[in-house]
Coordinates of C-alpha atoms and ligand atoms in Angstrom, one line a residue:
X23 CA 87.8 116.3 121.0
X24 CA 91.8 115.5 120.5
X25 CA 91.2 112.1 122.3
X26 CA 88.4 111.2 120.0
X27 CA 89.8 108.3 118.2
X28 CA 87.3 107.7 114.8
X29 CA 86.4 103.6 114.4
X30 CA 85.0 103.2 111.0
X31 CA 82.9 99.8 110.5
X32 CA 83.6 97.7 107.9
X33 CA 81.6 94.4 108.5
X34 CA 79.1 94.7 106.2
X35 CA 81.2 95.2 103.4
X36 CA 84.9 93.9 103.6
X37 CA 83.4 91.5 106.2
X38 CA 80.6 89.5 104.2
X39 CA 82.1 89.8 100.8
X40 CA 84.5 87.3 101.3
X41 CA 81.0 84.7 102.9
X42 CA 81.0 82.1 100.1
X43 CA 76.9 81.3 100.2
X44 CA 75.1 84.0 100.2
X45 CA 73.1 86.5 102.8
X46 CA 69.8 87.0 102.4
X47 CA 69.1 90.8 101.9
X48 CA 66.9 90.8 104.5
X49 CA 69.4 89.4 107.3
X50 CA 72.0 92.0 106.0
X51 CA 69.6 94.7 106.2
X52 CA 68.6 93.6 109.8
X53 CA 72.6 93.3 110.7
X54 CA 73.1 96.8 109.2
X55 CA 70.6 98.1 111.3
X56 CA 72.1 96.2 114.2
X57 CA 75.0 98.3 113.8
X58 CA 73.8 101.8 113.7
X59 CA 72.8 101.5 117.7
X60 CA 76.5 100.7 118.2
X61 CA 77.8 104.4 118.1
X62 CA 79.6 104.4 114.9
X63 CA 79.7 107.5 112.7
X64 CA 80.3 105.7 109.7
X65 CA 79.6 102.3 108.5
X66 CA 80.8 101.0 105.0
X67 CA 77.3 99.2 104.1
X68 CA 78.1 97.6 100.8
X69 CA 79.8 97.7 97.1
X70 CA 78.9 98.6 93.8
X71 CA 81.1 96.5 91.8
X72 CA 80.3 94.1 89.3
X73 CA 78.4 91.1 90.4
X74 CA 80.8 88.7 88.8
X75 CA 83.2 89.4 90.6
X76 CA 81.8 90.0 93.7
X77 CA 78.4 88.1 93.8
X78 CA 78.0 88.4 97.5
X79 CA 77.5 92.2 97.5
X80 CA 74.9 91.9 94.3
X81 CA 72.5 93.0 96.8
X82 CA 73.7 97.0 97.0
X83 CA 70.9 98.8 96.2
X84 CA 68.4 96.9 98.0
X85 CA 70.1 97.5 100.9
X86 CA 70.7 101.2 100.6
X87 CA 66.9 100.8 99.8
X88 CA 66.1 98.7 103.0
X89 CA 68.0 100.0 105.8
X90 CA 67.1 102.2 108.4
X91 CA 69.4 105.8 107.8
X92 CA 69.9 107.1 111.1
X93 CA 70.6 110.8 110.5
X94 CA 73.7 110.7 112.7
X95 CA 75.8 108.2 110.2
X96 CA 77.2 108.0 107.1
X97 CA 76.5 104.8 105.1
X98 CA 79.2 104.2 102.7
X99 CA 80.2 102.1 100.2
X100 CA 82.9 101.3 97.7
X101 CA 83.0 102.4 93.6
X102 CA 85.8 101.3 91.4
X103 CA 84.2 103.2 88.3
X104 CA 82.3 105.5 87.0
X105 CA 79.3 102.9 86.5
X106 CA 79.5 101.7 90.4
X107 CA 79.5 105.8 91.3
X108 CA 76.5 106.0 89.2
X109 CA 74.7 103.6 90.9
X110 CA 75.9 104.1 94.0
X111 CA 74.6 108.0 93.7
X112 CA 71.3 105.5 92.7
X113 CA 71.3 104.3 96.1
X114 CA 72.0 107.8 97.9
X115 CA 75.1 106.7 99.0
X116 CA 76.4 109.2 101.7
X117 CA 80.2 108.6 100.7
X118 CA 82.2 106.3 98.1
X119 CA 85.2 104.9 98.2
X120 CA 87.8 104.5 95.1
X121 CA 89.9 101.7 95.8
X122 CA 93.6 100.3 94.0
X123 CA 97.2 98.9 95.5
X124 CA 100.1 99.4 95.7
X125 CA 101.0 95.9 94.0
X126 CA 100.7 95.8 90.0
X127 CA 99.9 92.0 90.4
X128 CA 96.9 92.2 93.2
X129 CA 95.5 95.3 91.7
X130 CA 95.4 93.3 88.2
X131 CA 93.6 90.5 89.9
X132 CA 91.2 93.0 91.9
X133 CA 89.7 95.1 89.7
X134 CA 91.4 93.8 86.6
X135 CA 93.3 96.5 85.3
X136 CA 97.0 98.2 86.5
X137 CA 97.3 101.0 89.0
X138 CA 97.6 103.8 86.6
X139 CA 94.3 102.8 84.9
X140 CA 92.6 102.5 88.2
X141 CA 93.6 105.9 89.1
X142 CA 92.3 107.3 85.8
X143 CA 88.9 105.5 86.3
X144 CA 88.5 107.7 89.3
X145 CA 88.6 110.7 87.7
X146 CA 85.0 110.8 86.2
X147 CA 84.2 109.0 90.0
X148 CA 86.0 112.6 91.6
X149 CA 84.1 114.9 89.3
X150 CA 81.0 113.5 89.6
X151 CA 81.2 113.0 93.2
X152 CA 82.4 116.7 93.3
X153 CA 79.0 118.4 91.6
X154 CA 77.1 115.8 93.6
X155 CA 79.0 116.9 97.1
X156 CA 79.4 112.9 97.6
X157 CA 82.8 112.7 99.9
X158 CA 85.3 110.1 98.6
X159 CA 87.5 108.0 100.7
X160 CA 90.8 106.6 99.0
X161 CA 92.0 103.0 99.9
X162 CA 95.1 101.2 99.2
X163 CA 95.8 97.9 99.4
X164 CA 99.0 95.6 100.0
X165 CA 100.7 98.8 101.2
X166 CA 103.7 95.6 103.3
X167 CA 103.1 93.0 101.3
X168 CA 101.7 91.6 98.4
X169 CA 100.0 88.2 98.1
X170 CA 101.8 87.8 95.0
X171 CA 104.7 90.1 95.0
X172 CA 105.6 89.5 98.3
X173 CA 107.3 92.9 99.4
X174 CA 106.0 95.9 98.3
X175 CA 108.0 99.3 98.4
X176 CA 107.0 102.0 101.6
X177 CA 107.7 105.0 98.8
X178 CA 105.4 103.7 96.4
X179 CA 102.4 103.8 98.9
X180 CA 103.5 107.0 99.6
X181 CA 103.2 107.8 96.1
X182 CA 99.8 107.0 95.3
X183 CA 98.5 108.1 98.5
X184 CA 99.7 112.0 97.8
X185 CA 98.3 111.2 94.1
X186 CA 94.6 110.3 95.9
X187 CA 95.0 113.1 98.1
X188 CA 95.7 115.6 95.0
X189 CA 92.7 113.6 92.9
X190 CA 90.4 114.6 96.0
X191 CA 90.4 112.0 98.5
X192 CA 89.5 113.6 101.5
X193 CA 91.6 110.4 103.3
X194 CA 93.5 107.5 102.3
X195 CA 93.6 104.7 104.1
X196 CA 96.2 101.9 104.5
X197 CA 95.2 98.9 104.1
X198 CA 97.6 95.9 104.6
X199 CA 95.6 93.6 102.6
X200 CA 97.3 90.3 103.8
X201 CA 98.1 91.2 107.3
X202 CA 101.7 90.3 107.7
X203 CA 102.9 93.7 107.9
X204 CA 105.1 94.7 110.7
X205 CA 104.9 97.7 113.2
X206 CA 107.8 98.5 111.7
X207 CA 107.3 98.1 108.4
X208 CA 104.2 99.7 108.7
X209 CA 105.8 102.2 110.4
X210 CA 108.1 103.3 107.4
X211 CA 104.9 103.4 105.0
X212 CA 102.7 106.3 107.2
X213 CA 106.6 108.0 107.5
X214 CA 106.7 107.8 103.4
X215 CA 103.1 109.1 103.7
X216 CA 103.5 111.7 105.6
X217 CA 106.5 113.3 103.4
X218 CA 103.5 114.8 101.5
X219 CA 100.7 114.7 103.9
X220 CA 99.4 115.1 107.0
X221 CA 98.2 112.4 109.4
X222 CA 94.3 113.1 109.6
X223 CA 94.3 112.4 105.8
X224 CA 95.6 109.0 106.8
X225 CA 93.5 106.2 108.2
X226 CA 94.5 102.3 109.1
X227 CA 93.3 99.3 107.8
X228 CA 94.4 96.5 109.1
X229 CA 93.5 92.8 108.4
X230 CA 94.7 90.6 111.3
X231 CA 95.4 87.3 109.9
X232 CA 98.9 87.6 111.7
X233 CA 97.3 89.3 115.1
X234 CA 99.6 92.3 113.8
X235 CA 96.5 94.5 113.6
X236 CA 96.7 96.1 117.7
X237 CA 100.3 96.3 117.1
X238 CA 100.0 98.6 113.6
X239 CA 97.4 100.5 115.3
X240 CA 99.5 101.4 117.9
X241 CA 102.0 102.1 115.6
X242 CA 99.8 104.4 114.0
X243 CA 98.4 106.2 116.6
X244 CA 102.0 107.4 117.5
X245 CA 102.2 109.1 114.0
X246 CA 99.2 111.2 114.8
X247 CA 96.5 108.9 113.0
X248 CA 92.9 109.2 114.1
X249 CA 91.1 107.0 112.6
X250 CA 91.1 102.9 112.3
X251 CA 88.9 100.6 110.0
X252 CA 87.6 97.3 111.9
X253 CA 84.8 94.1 111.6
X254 CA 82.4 93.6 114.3
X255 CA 83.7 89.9 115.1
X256 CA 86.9 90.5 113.0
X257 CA 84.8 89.2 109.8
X258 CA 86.2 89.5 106.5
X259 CA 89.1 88.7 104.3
X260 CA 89.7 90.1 100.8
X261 CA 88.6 87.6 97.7
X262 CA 91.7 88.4 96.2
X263 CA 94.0 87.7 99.0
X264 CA 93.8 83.9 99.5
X265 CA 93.7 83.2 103.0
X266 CA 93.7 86.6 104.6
X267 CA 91.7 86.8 107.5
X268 CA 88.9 89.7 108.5
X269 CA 89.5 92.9 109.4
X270 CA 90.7 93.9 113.2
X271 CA 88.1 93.1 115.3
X272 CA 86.1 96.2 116.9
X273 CA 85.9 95.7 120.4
X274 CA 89.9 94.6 120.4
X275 CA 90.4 97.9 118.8
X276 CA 88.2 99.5 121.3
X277 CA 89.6 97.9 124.3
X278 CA 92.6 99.0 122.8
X279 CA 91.9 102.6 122.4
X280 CA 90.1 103.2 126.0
X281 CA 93.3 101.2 128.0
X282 CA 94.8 103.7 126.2
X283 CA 92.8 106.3 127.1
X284 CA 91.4 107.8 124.0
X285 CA 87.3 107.8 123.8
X286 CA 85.1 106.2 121.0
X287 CA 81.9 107.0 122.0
X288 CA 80.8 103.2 121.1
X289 CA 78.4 101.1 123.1
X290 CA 80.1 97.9 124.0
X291 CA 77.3 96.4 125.0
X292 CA 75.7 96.6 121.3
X293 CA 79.1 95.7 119.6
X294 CA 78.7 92.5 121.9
X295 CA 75.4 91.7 120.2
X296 CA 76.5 92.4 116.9
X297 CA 79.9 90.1 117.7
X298 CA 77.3 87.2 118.2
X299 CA 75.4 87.9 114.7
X300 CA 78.6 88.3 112.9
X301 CA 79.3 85.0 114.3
X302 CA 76.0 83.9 113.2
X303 CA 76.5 85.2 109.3
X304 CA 79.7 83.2 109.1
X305 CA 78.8 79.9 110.4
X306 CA 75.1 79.6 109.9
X307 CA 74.9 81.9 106.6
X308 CA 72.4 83.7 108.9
X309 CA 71.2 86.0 111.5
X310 CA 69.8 84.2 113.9
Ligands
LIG12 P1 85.8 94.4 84.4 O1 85.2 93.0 84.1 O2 87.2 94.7 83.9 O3 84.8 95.5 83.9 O4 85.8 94.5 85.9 P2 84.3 96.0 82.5 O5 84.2 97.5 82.6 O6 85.1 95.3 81.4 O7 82.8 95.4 82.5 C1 82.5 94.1 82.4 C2 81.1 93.8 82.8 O8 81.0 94.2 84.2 C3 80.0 94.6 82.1 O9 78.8 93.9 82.1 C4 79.8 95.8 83.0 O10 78.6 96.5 82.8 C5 79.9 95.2 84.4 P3 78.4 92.9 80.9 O11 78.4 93.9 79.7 O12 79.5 91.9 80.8 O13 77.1 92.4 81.3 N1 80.4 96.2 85.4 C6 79.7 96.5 86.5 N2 78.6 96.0 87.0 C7 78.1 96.5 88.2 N3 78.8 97.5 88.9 C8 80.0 98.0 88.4 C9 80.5 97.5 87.1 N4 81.6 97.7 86.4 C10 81.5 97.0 85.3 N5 80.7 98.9 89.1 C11 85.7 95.8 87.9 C12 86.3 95.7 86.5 C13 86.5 96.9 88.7 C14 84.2 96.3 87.8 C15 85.7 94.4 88.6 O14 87.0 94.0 88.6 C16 85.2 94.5 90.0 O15 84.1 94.7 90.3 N6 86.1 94.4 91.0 C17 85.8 94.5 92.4 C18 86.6 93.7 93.3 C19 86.3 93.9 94.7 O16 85.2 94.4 95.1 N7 87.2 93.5 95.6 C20 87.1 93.6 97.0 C21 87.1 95.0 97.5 S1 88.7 95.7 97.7 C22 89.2 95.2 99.2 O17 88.6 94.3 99.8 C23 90.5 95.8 99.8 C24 90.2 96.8 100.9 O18 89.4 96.2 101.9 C25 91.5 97.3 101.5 C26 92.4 96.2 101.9 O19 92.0 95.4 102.8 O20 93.5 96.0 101.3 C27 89.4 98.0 100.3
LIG13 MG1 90.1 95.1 103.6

């Protein structure tokens, strides 16, 4: 289908790990759940990273362990090294992400190393992931701007992206971590991108804390992208980006796509619902 336009849900990952107190297991099992009667094909459930650093999300296994797998999605989650892959693999994870940026600084203060040492933690994460026919998904962060740098180079996100691709990514996707990039700047980043690859290996991820997010997606859309990360409710923000908001909400990206005229297949009504308990999470700490 060449109108089919792939919305990959992110709440229950980038969107609670940010929630200062934390969610009971058993509400974000029930959210999770929620969200698998909304049409998605793939929803990124959690992260097996260190509990330190991201207490929030200490929960990972238990709620591989709890939800109901409908057969139809993937439930995904991220793996910054060879320990989180192990576990994740625990957990029966249907795909991983690796995840590093494009800024020394944020990468440093993210998973506390520099870019080229997060790339080489992935290699044992690839391997592993290959025997075990586990797909990986690539992210990069801060590919406009930088919470600490400021502004960060198109060419080098284009570098690392071919370098995921080449590691066995099967797609990268953009992330501007801070949400003040530009159409256009994004624009130049998927055209230094797409120098070495081709646009279904690319997917957006765009945080809206400037309402940039339609705007990049549009942006994107026009290079031949297919596939858009978003938050029921817009939840989220990154714990190492002070101040950056959620993800792009869902339904704006929806509405978005169908004025547009590319299909979804998601069922408004449901993301509605899910809208009200994301709401619910944030404010109340809660589901209900
Ligand atoms: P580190 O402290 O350098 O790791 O953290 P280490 O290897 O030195 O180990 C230290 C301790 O952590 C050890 O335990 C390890 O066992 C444990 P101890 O001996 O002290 O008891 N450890 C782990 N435990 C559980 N799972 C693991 C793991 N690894 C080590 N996987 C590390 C390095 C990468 C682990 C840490 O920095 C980390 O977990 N960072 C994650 C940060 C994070 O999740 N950030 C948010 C997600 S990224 C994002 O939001 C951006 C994105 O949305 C795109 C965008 O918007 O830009 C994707
Ligand atoms: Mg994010």
């Amino acid at each position: 289908m060449s109108n089919f336009i792939n919305i990959f849900e992110m709440s229950p990952r980038d969107g609670l790990q940010n929630e200062k107190n934390f969610i009971s297991t058993e509400d974000k099992i029930k959210f999770i759940n929620k969200l698998s009667s909304c049409g998605f094909k793939k929803i990124e459930t959690s992260s097996f990273v260190s509990p330190k650093w991201v207490p929030q999300l200490s929960d990972a296994l238990k709620v591989f362990r709890g939800i109901n797998r409908a057969e139809e999605i993937k439930y995904t989650a991220l793996t910054p090294n060879e320990k989180g892959f192990d576990n994740a693999l625990e957990a029966k994870v249907d795909e991983v992400a690796i995840f590093t940026a494009a800024s020394e600084t944020f990468n440093k203060k993210n998973t506390n190393c520099d870019i080229n040492t997060s790339l080489n933690r992935f290699k044992p994460i690839i391997q592993k992931a290959k025997i075990n026919k586990v797909p990986v998904r690539g992210y990069i962060s801060c590919i406009s701007h930088c919470p600490y740098e400021n502004y960060v180079d198109p060419k080098k996100v284009g570098e690392i992206a071919n370098k995921l691709i080449k590691m066995g990514c099967y797609e990268v996707s953009l992330g501007d971590t801070t949400g003040k990039g530009s159409s256009e700047q994004t624009s130049k980043v998927i055209a230094e991108c797409l120098q070495f690859l081709t646009p279904d290996k690319l997917a957006g991820h765009f945080h809206d804390t400037f309402q940039n997010a339609l705007n990049n997606v549009k942006i994107s859309l026009e290079y031949g992208i297919k596939t858009f990360d978003s938050s029921v409710g817009g939840l989220g923000g990154c714990p190492y980006s002070p101040g950056a908001k959620g993800n792009v909400s869902t339904e704006k990206v929806n509405d978005l796509l169908l004025s547009m005229g590319y299909e979804t297949n998601l069922n408004i009504t449901k993301i509605k619902e899910c809208n009200k308990i994301a709401l619910n999470l944030k404010e109340h700490g809660s589901y209900e």
